[in-house]
Coordinates of C-alpha atoms in Angstrom, one line a residue:
M329 CA 84.0 168.3 95.9
M330 CA 84.2 167.0 92.4
P331 CA 84.2 163.2 91.9
V332 CA 87.4 161.6 90.9
K333 CA 87.7 160.7 87.2
L334 CA 90.4 158.2 86.4
S335 CA 91.9 156.9 83.2
A336 CA 91.0 153.3 82.3
R337 CA 94.7 152.5 82.8
A338 CA 94.7 153.9 86.3
L339 CA 91.5 152.1 87.2
G340 CA 93.0 148.8 86.0
V341 CA 96.1 149.4 88.0
L342 CA 94.0 150.2 91.1
G343 CA 92.0 147.0 90.7
A344 CA 95.2 145.0 90.3
M345 CA 96.6 146.5 93.4
V346 CA 93.4 145.9 95.4
R347 CA 93.4 142.2 94.4
D348 CA 97.2 141.6 94.7
P349 CA 99.0 143.8 97.3
Y350 CA 102.4 142.7 96.0
L351 CA 101.9 144.6 92.7
T352 CA 103.3 147.8 94.1
S353 CA 106.0 149.0 91.7
A354 CA 105.9 150.1 88.0
E355 CA 108.3 147.2 87.3
K356 CA 106.0 144.6 88.8
L357 CA 102.9 146.1 87.2
S358 CA 104.5 146.2 83.7
E359 CA 105.3 142.5 84.1
A360 CA 101.6 141.8 84.9
F361 CA 100.2 144.0 82.1
L362 CA 100.9 144.7 78.5
E363 CA 102.1 148.2 79.3
G364 CA 105.6 149.5 79.9
E365 CA 107.1 150.8 83.1
K366 CA 106.6 154.5 82.0
A367 CA 102.9 153.9 81.5
M368 CA 102.6 152.2 84.9
R369 CA 104.5 155.1 86.6
R370 CA 102.0 157.5 85.1
A371 CA 99.1 155.4 86.4
L372 CA 100.6 155.3 89.9
A373 CA 101.2 159.1 89.8
E374 CA 97.5 159.6 88.8
L375 CA 96.3 157.3 91.6
E376 CA 98.6 159.1 94.2
L377 CA 97.4 162.5 93.0
H378 CA 93.8 161.6 93.8
G379 CA 94.8 160.0 97.2
L380 CA 93.8 156.5 96.1
I381 CA 97.2 155.1 96.9
K382 CA 99.9 156.2 99.3
R383 CA 103.6 155.9 98.5
G384 CA 106.5 156.6 100.8
R385 CA 109.6 155.3 102.6
E386 CA 110.1 154.0 106.1
R387 CA 112.8 152.4 108.1
F388 CA 112.4 148.7 108.6
N389 CA 115.1 146.6 110.4
G390 CA 117.6 149.4 110.0
R391 CA 117.0 149.7 106.2
I392 CA 115.0 152.3 104.4
T393 CA 112.3 150.6 102.2
A394 CA 109.8 152.1 99.8
Y395 CA 106.1 151.2 100.1
T396 CA 103.0 151.6 98.1
K397 CA 99.6 150.8 99.4
V398 CA 95.9 151.3 98.4
T399 CA 94.2 153.7 100.8
S400 CA 90.7 153.2 102.1
K401 CA 89.6 155.9 99.7
G402 CA 91.1 153.8 96.9
E403 CA 89.3 150.7 97.9
E404 CA 86.0 152.6 98.2
Y405 CA 86.5 154.2 94.8
Y406 CA 87.3 150.9 93.2
F407 CA 84.4 148.9 94.6
G408 CA 82.1 151.8 94.0
S409 CA 83.1 152.0 90.4
L410 CA 82.3 148.4 89.5
P411 CA 79.1 148.2 87.5
S412 CA 76.9 145.9 89.6
A413 CA 76.8 143.9 92.8
V414 CA 76.9 140.6 90.7
F415 CA 80.1 141.8 89.0
R416 CA 81.6 142.8 92.4
R417 CA 81.0 139.4 93.8
A418 CA 82.6 137.8 90.7
V419 CA 85.7 140.0 91.1
T420 CA 86.1 139.8 94.9
G421 CA 84.9 136.2 95.4
S422 CA 87.3 133.4 96.1
T423 CA 87.3 132.4 92.5
I424 CA 87.1 134.8 89.5
Q425 CA 84.1 134.0 87.2
P426 CA 84.7 134.2 83.5
P427 CA 82.9 137.0 81.7
R428 CA 79.7 136.1 79.9
L429 CA 79.1 137.3 76.3
Y430 CA 75.7 136.5 74.7
G431 CA 75.1 133.6 77.1
Y432 CA 78.4 131.8 76.4
Y433 CA 81.5 131.8 78.6
I434 CA 84.7 133.2 77.1
H435 CA 87.6 130.8 77.8
N436 CA 91.3 131.6 77.5
S437 CA 92.9 128.8 75.6

């Protein structure tokens, strides 16, 4: 089986969905990123094609609701694609560490 190759956009969306399970629609994702809904729909379709997310509909309290969730394969892919264990801890820890560049921290002002 060939390894999955994702676009940078799809990988970013997958990471956002792993960290925030409420980012499940193209509309919510486009509000969180500097991308439009169409771009987010394409990223979601790419993730679904590779089995990294699952989308569907189910009945809940008499209403049909849509859902999107990251699969275990998606979580394994995301955490396996991060460059190092140090970076993984920074991303998954209780606080996000700012990136380091040439020994200095980059701060958003």
